[in-house]
XYZ file of C-alpha atoms in Angstrom:
524
model
C 22.388 -45.112 74.521
C 21.063 -47.779 72.194
C 20.984 -46.903 68.461
C 17.611 -47.072 66.787
C 17.340 -49.746 64.116
C 16.947 -48.708 60.472
C 13.604 -49.094 58.761
C 13.037 -52.403 57.111
C 12.759 -50.860 53.651
C 16.308 -49.522 54.004
C 17.700 -52.691 55.609
C 16.417 -54.796 52.749
C 18.344 -52.877 50.076
C 17.118 -50.940 47.028
C 16.102 -53.936 44.921
C 12.354 -53.546 45.610
C 12.521 -49.845 44.688
C 14.332 -50.568 41.439
C 11.823 -53.283 40.538
C 8.887 -50.984 41.242
C 10.405 -48.274 39.027
C 10.933 -50.725 36.214
C 7.357 -51.960 36.544
C 6.020 -48.382 36.443
C 8.173 -47.543 33.408
C 7.073 -50.654 31.519
C 3.440 -49.966 32.392
C 3.769 -46.410 31.077
C 5.400 -47.662 27.862
C 2.664 -50.269 27.385
C -0.018 -47.648 27.988
C 1.628 -45.346 25.455
C 1.703 -48.127 22.880
C -1.932 -48.982 23.516
C -3.097 -45.363 23.452
C -0.854 -44.320 20.541
C -3.745 -44.314 17.994
C -5.842 -42.118 20.279
C -2.907 -39.784 20.856
C -2.297 -39.533 17.104
C -5.971 -38.822 16.370
C -6.094 -36.197 19.140
C -2.992 -34.493 17.780
C -4.507 -34.506 14.296
C -7.770 -32.997 15.535
C -5.835 -30.199 17.216
C -3.915 -29.506 14.022
C -7.092 -29.499 11.943
C -8.763 -27.141 14.411
C -5.773 -24.784 14.311
C -5.794 -24.849 10.501
C -9.526 -24.111 10.519
C -9.039 -21.136 12.837
C -6.285 -19.734 10.633
C -8.441 -20.191 7.541
C -11.367 -18.463 9.242
C -9.145 -15.553 10.315
C -7.748 -15.161 6.777
C -11.215 -15.238 5.201
C -12.553 -11.720 4.469
C -15.615 -10.738 6.432
C -17.746 -10.423 3.321
C -17.071 -14.094 2.478
C -17.695 -15.610 5.902
C -21.466 -15.678 5.444
C -21.366 -17.709 2.197
C -18.781 -20.012 3.780
C -21.060 -20.731 6.751
C -23.962 -21.341 4.386
C -21.853 -23.832 2.406
C -20.848 -25.702 5.582
C -24.468 -25.838 6.772
C -25.608 -27.112 3.362
C -22.997 -29.883 3.418
C -24.052 -30.956 6.919
C -27.703 -30.946 5.870
C -26.978 -33.162 2.856
C -24.952 -35.558 5.013
C -27.762 -35.803 7.557
C -30.270 -36.684 4.828
C -28.087 -39.428 3.369
C -28.169 -42.896 4.841
C -25.150 -43.404 7.077
C -23.975 -39.961 5.987
C -22.959 -38.625 9.367
C -21.196 -41.836 10.547
C -19.232 -42.010 7.290
C -18.319 -38.331 7.604
C -17.151 -38.935 11.183
C -15.071 -41.901 10.090
C -13.517 -39.837 7.292
C -12.737 -37.064 9.775
C -11.009 -39.533 12.102
C -9.004 -40.948 9.194
C -7.858 -37.463 8.137
C -7.017 -36.625 11.749
C -4.985 -39.831 12.081
C -3.069 -38.971 8.906
C -2.537 -35.359 9.987
C -1.486 -36.283 13.520
C 1.370 -38.514 12.427
C 4.787 -37.223 13.432
C 6.532 -36.749 10.093
C 9.602 -34.995 11.411
C 12.658 -36.851 10.146
C 15.409 -37.681 12.502
C 17.851 -34.797 12.613
C 21.510 -35.796 12.460
C 23.610 -34.955 15.459
C 25.889 -32.753 13.374
C 22.924 -30.613 12.323
C 21.797 -30.293 15.938
C 25.258 -29.151 16.969
C 25.403 -26.578 14.141
C 21.985 -25.216 14.982
C 22.767 -25.057 18.675
C 26.023 -23.253 17.975
C 24.226 -20.781 15.710
C 21.643 -20.010 18.401
C 24.364 -19.683 21.055
C 26.341 -17.177 18.966
C 23.150 -15.240 18.294
C 22.334 -15.197 22.015
C 25.771 -13.934 22.980
C 25.700 -11.269 20.240
C 22.590 -9.772 21.875
C 24.164 -9.533 25.347
C 25.494 -5.941 24.923
C 22.056 -4.720 23.813
C 19.752 -6.553 26.253
C 21.712 -6.316 29.493
C 22.964 -3.667 31.911
C 25.551 -3.987 34.706
C 23.009 -3.168 37.437
C 20.690 -6.056 36.559
C 20.906 -8.621 39.428
C 19.454 -11.425 37.307
C 20.208 -10.627 33.665
C 18.307 -12.503 31.009
C 21.225 -12.135 28.601
C 24.693 -12.893 29.889
C 27.774 -14.572 28.496
C 27.496 -18.294 29.073
C 23.877 -17.937 30.184
C 20.850 -20.071 29.424
C 19.533 -19.150 25.995
C 16.431 -21.293 26.473
C 15.026 -18.637 28.804
C 15.584 -15.892 26.235
C 14.412 -17.764 23.119
C 10.748 -18.661 23.522
C 10.615 -20.659 20.288
C 12.644 -21.178 17.147
C 12.471 -23.200 13.955
C 14.812 -23.946 11.055
C 14.216 -24.529 7.372
C 15.486 -27.464 5.356
C 18.834 -25.772 4.708
C 19.504 -25.318 8.413
C 18.899 -21.560 8.561
C 16.501 -20.081 11.127
C 13.182 -19.141 9.580
C 11.367 -18.074 12.754
C 12.593 -16.932 16.140
C 10.693 -15.555 19.132
C 12.957 -13.984 21.714
C 12.239 -12.257 25.008
C 13.999 -9.135 26.193
C 14.065 -7.325 29.556
C 11.538 -4.646 30.344
C 14.118 -1.892 30.689
C 15.090 -2.164 27.018
C 14.032 1.018 25.185
C 11.918 -0.673 22.534
C 9.995 2.566 21.894
C 13.091 4.234 20.414
C 13.718 3.486 16.710
C 17.497 3.751 17.185
C 17.519 0.966 19.788
C 15.351 -1.239 17.619
C 17.534 -0.613 14.584
C 20.714 -1.705 16.361
C 19.128 -4.992 17.433
C 17.657 -5.619 13.974
C 21.035 -5.063 12.328
C 22.687 -7.581 14.654
C 19.957 -10.157 14.047
C 20.112 -9.708 10.267
C 23.895 -10.160 10.302
C 23.840 -13.259 12.507
C 20.865 -14.951 10.867
C 22.262 -14.461 7.357
C 22.101 -11.534 4.948
C 21.107 -13.731 2.022
C 17.490 -13.641 3.219
C 15.124 -10.912 4.315
C 13.699 -10.987 7.825
C 10.629 -9.303 9.235
C 10.736 -7.864 12.763
C 7.512 -7.664 14.802
C 7.933 -5.967 18.181
C 5.481 -6.711 20.973
C 6.040 -3.899 23.462
C 3.391 -5.167 25.894
C 4.853 -8.664 26.126
C 8.535 -7.721 25.680
C 8.901 -10.135 22.794
C 10.418 -9.836 19.335
C 9.346 -12.166 16.534
C 11.786 -12.567 13.651
C 10.400 -14.270 10.556
C 12.092 -15.048 7.257
C 9.958 -13.599 4.468
C 9.720 -14.989 0.968
C 11.067 -12.858 -1.894
C 8.517 -10.706 -3.692
C 7.601 -11.642 -7.288
C 9.945 -9.838 -9.674
C 8.802 -11.562 -12.882
C 5.617 -9.530 -13.398
C 5.448 -6.892 -16.122
C 3.082 -4.014 -16.800
C -0.382 -5.178 -17.844
C -3.991 -3.948 -17.669
C -4.555 -4.368 -13.943
C -8.110 -4.835 -12.657
C -8.372 -1.705 -10.513
C -11.247 0.672 -9.847
C -11.250 4.247 -11.175
C -8.994 6.328 -8.979
C -6.920 3.292 -7.925
C -3.413 2.815 -9.281
C -1.065 -0.078 -8.681
C 2.319 0.828 -7.255
C 3.510 -2.757 -6.968
C 3.145 -5.937 -4.954
C 3.817 -6.649 -1.292
C 3.520 -9.387 1.336
C 0.196 -11.111 1.876
C 0.342 -10.269 5.587
C 0.248 -6.523 4.867
C -2.974 -6.446 2.858
C -6.259 -8.332 2.805
C -6.743 -7.919 -0.951
C -5.398 -9.809 -3.933
C -5.219 -8.816 -7.578
C -5.456 -11.201 -10.542
C -2.357 -10.957 -12.726
C -0.739 -12.939 -15.510
C 2.688 -14.444 -15.016
C 5.492 -14.451 -17.580
C 4.101 -17.626 -19.163
C 0.536 -16.302 -19.216
C -0.504 -18.349 -16.199
C -3.085 -16.484 -14.070
C -2.447 -16.041 -10.373
C -3.326 -13.723 -7.495
C -0.833 -11.386 -5.862
C -1.258 -8.948 -2.929
C -1.098 -5.404 -4.359
C -0.191 -1.954 -3.053
C -2.939 0.348 -4.356
C -2.616 4.119 -4.320
C -5.839 6.114 -4.428
C -6.023 9.586 -5.967
C -8.853 12.026 -6.553
C -10.940 14.492 -4.586
C -11.193 12.249 -1.492
C -7.638 10.953 -1.485
C -5.600 11.575 1.634
C -2.280 11.170 -0.229
C -2.912 12.757 -3.652
C 0.772 13.213 -4.619
C 3.752 10.846 -4.619
C 7.533 11.091 -4.224
C 9.829 8.254 -5.338
C 13.510 8.205 -4.358
C 16.171 5.723 -5.349
C 19.643 5.141 -6.687
C 20.441 5.002 -10.432
C 19.020 1.809 -11.874
C 16.711 1.176 -8.924
C 13.509 1.481 -10.993
C 12.087 4.954 -10.274
C 11.740 5.729 -13.986
C 10.046 2.379 -14.521
C 7.612 3.249 -11.710
C 6.727 6.564 -13.388
C 6.301 4.828 -16.725
C 4.007 2.222 -15.135
C 1.873 4.961 -13.554
C 1.714 6.809 -16.874
C 0.437 3.684 -18.643
C -2.289 3.294 -16.014
C -3.198 7.004 -15.963
C -3.669 7.169 -19.739
C -6.655 4.825 -19.437
C -8.766 7.572 -17.797
C -6.835 10.852 -17.970
C -4.139 13.064 -19.489
C -0.410 13.034 -18.738
C 2.274 15.730 -18.844
C 5.822 14.342 -18.616
C 8.906 16.392 -17.713
C 12.112 14.368 -18.085
C 14.839 16.216 -16.227
C 17.430 13.580 -17.034
C 16.981 14.132 -20.759
C 17.856 10.527 -21.593
C 14.731 9.918 -23.698
C 13.258 7.390 -21.276
C 9.723 8.552 -22.129
C 10.068 8.751 -25.907
C 7.522 5.969 -26.299
C 4.842 8.328 -24.917
C 5.472 11.146 -27.381
C 2.494 11.850 -29.642
C 0.189 9.333 -27.958
C -3.462 10.059 -27.245
C -3.780 11.620 -23.805
C -0.096 12.638 -23.612
C -0.099 16.421 -23.579
C 3.669 16.797 -23.895
C 6.990 15.128 -23.122
C 9.472 17.875 -22.237
C 13.203 17.172 -21.898
C 14.770 20.661 -21.757
C 14.450 23.634 -19.432
C 12.375 25.791 -21.776
C 9.832 23.061 -22.409
C 9.677 22.167 -18.707
C 8.974 25.758 -17.674
C 6.343 26.171 -20.387
C 4.597 22.889 -19.566
C 4.593 23.402 -15.788
C 3.385 26.996 -16.147
C 0.476 25.734 -18.247
C -0.262 23.080 -15.615
C -0.346 25.782 -12.936
C -2.834 27.878 -14.945
C -4.881 24.771 -15.775
C -5.183 23.923 -12.080
C -6.426 27.442 -11.340
C -8.878 27.284 -14.257
C -10.304 23.996 -13.027
C -10.759 25.355 -9.523
C -12.551 28.469 -10.772
C -14.796 26.536 -13.172
C -15.717 23.922 -10.555
C -16.397 26.637 -7.956
C -18.697 28.583 -10.281
C -20.598 25.417 -11.195
C -21.165 24.554 -7.548
C -22.343 28.073 -6.756
C -24.939 27.779 -9.513
C -26.033 24.350 -8.287
C -24.590 22.424 -11.236
C -22.075 19.571 -11.269
C -18.497 20.438 -12.236
C -17.812 20.541 -15.996
C -16.534 17.291 -17.506
C -13.171 18.818 -18.448
C -12.488 19.613 -14.787
C -13.202 16.030 -13.703
C -10.810 14.370 -16.138
C -7.631 13.435 -14.211
C -4.470 15.329 -15.091
C -1.109 13.780 -14.184
C 2.169 15.690 -13.921
C 5.179 13.342 -13.952
C 8.456 15.067 -13.067
C 11.591 12.920 -13.262
C 14.942 14.255 -11.951
C 13.898 17.849 -11.130
C 17.308 18.523 -9.555
C 18.976 18.504 -12.975
C 16.564 21.152 -14.247
C 17.002 23.180 -11.044
C 20.772 23.206 -11.595
C 20.355 24.474 -15.169
C 17.865 27.108 -14.058
C 20.247 28.362 -11.361
C 23.129 28.512 -13.814
C 21.045 30.571 -16.276
C 19.404 32.712 -13.600
C 15.899 31.459 -14.392
C 12.981 30.120 -12.356
C 13.273 26.726 -10.721
C 10.668 24.430 -12.354
C 9.740 23.065 -8.921
C 8.391 26.474 -7.898
C 5.668 26.072 -10.536
C 4.433 22.937 -8.763
C 3.232 24.849 -5.717
C -0.319 25.398 -7.002
C -0.832 21.838 -8.358
C 0.548 20.388 -5.127
C -1.621 22.483 -2.826
C -4.859 22.496 -4.799
C -4.427 19.512 -7.113
C -6.674 17.194 -5.129
C -9.744 19.392 -5.638
C -8.847 19.963 -9.305
C -8.176 16.263 -10.105
C -4.469 17.012 -10.641
C -1.885 14.457 -9.432
C 1.827 15.188 -9.153
C 4.459 12.430 -9.123
C 8.112 13.355 -8.545
C 11.089 10.982 -8.859
C 14.576 11.884 -7.638
C 17.843 10.211 -6.678
C 19.268 10.022 -3.183
C 22.232 12.270 -3.950
C 19.931 15.093 -5.083
C 17.172 15.039 -2.465
C 18.536 18.250 -0.934
C 17.401 20.087 -4.077
C 13.748 19.231 -3.485
C 11.758 22.298 -2.494
C 9.626 22.598 0.633
C 6.232 22.253 -1.171
C 7.397 19.009 -2.773
C 8.528 17.603 0.576
C 5.393 18.719 2.407
C 2.628 17.715 -0.011
C 3.954 14.370 -1.312
C 2.565 12.180 1.462
C 2.816 8.966 -0.555
C 6.472 7.927 -0.494
C 8.423 5.178 -2.276
C 12.057 4.160 -1.786
C 13.581 1.824 -4.366
C 16.915 0.052 -4.503
C 19.397 -0.944 -1.840
C 19.232 1.692 0.893
C 20.170 1.786 4.541
C 17.531 1.926 7.232
C 18.494 5.539 7.964
C 17.942 6.536 4.329
C 14.598 4.763 4.244
C 13.517 6.436 7.482
C 14.595 9.845 6.155
C 12.308 9.544 3.115
C 9.396 7.546 4.526
C 9.408 9.045 8.014
C 9.690 5.585 9.646
C 12.264 2.783 9.463
C 11.427 -0.404 7.557
C 10.242 -3.451 9.481
C 12.365 -5.777 7.355
C 16.071 -6.153 6.819
C 17.767 -4.678 3.764
C 18.374 -7.243 0.994
C 21.930 -7.749 -0.194
C 21.046 -7.794 -3.894
C 17.824 -5.931 -4.651
C 16.333 -6.442 -8.126
C 15.134 -3.357 -10.046
C 11.876 -2.092 -8.608
C 12.439 -3.568 -5.140
C 11.961 -1.218 -2.195
C 9.523 0.075 0.398
C 6.364 2.181 0.319
C 4.442 4.199 2.873
C 1.102 5.868 2.192
C 0.593 8.794 4.546
C 0.919 7.744 8.182
C 0.385 4.060 7.410
C 2.872 1.257 8.000
C 5.988 0.735 5.920
C 5.509 -2.114 3.440
C 7.809 -3.982 1.138
C 7.271 -3.174 -2.536
C 8.092 -4.749 -5.871
C 7.230 -2.544 -8.857
C 6.097 -4.371 -12.019
C 8.588 -4.071 -14.833
C 7.749 -1.352 -17.371
C 10.996 -0.884 -19.325
C 11.584 1.453 -22.223
C 10.328 -0.403 -25.312
C 12.773 1.537 -27.519
C 15.794 0.351 -25.547
C 17.821 -2.325 -27.319
C 18.480 -4.140 -24.065
C 14.789 -4.677 -23.315
C 13.543 -8.237 -23.601
C 11.105 -8.893 -26.395
C 8.324 -10.029 -24.064
C 8.657 -6.896 -21.919
C 8.787 -4.656 -24.991
C 5.630 -6.217 -26.390
C 3.835 -5.894 -23.035
C 4.550 -2.146 -22.826
C 3.694 -1.456 -26.465
C 0.325 -3.158 -26.068
C -0.560 -0.768 -23.235
C 0.388 2.395 -25.095
C -2.561 4.331 -26.564
C -2.503 4.832 -30.330
C -1.181 7.952 -31.974
C -3.868 10.191 -33.494
C -4.172 10.032 -37.234
C -3.053 13.196 -39.036
C -5.755 15.237 -40.707
C -5.950 14.690 -44.444
C -6.391 17.890 -46.443
C -8.085 17.422 -49.811
C -5.818 18.422 -52.705
C -6.480 21.768 -54.378
C -8.165 21.598 -57.784
C -5.688 21.850 -60.654
C -8.217 23.209 -63.192
C -10.503 26.179 -62.643
C -14.157 25.307 -62.247
C -16.259 25.469 -65.374
C -18.360 28.618 -65.771
C -21.964 27.924 -66.726
C -23.211 29.411 -69.975
C -24.875 32.770 -69.619
C -23.263 33.577 -66.295
C -22.055 37.129 -65.729
C -18.277 37.320 -65.518
């Protein structure tokens, strides 16, 4: 049987195919060179549009109307000017061309290898947590393709990952805090413990976004914060956790805006009482001192210092400071008075409402009870067979919101077992300061933190949770003891300027040394 001849294209060799490929490649390169300006301008327009969308999303709703009016006014002025719109279009194209330029420097090969090795080790470290033996096509496996698991990633200038989006299989128990915590601990260890990372879980899309967060400002001191009545500043947090900023003054007096954590008290507050827990030197006493300085602007303060170290001596004798008690007898006397005062306010306000009158002014003036280290006083009371001072807080904790009474308790981690049930139940605003594990934070706040634990936490650094809200990072403004020799002069002066003056003592006129003269003719 005769063999069929080969097609002519195959008999003639592959030279025509090679030439056609070269011609197509050169044509594509020439087209890219010709269209490079248009590609650059298009890329710049996309970047400008994305920046505009982010700016619009970050703009508060109450400011969007004036912003639209400003844009419309600018367009109207440009339309009235001669050649206004063409010049504006040309300027927009020039800005787009500048923005669309690819400014990424060439990355050395050594850096690429180090980054690839870092991502590979991170991928393999997640294999025991994101894979099961019964999975026929595991997303995470030793020697697998990490590009399928890592949706996107980016590095900072130092070569450390600053953002990572990773996918995980649907059978991973992302609804259990213990499973999340194990993965977050592995990621924090592999990415580097020198930085803090934020973990955002997307249960619907089975994605985890890890972002390196900037350190919170720790150079701010106590100052007259611009807050409304009933609002008190606990500290500062990330801009992504709040839509509000607060004007503050930096250490050099330079004004700036920082995102605050505001705690609201009063008759309509959902978290009228606060509990702060931390290790020694973490800043719980500084937090109580900062709240006392803010509360004295509109109310009265009763301080019970269970530690007895004289941390609140600067408040003694000041206007609005009812007492600063450091021993067991003074603590019991002061807290018993606070209990009776709460009952008196409730009775007086109730009678006024029954008669159709507003509450008396003395019942509307805020009263703050600051109790630091109650476990030390409880130990002394148990040794002497006396009443635990915390038992006297039951009435202010239960009925303090209606009577304008706020209770703030600060304790250390090793003494939290001594806190009574009313203190645990009614202090719905919680603060954890200092270096603490995720389990300790979850035990106090009721939920684990969404960021990794810093290796070296400055004083006042921690987490806060108001009621059932999310857990937020917190940095308390410095309010050190002005009478401490180790306090910096600038911090001492800042605290002393916020302290109210001491009342002037009453001057009694001296008694007359000579008897008064008797008028002539008077009967003796």
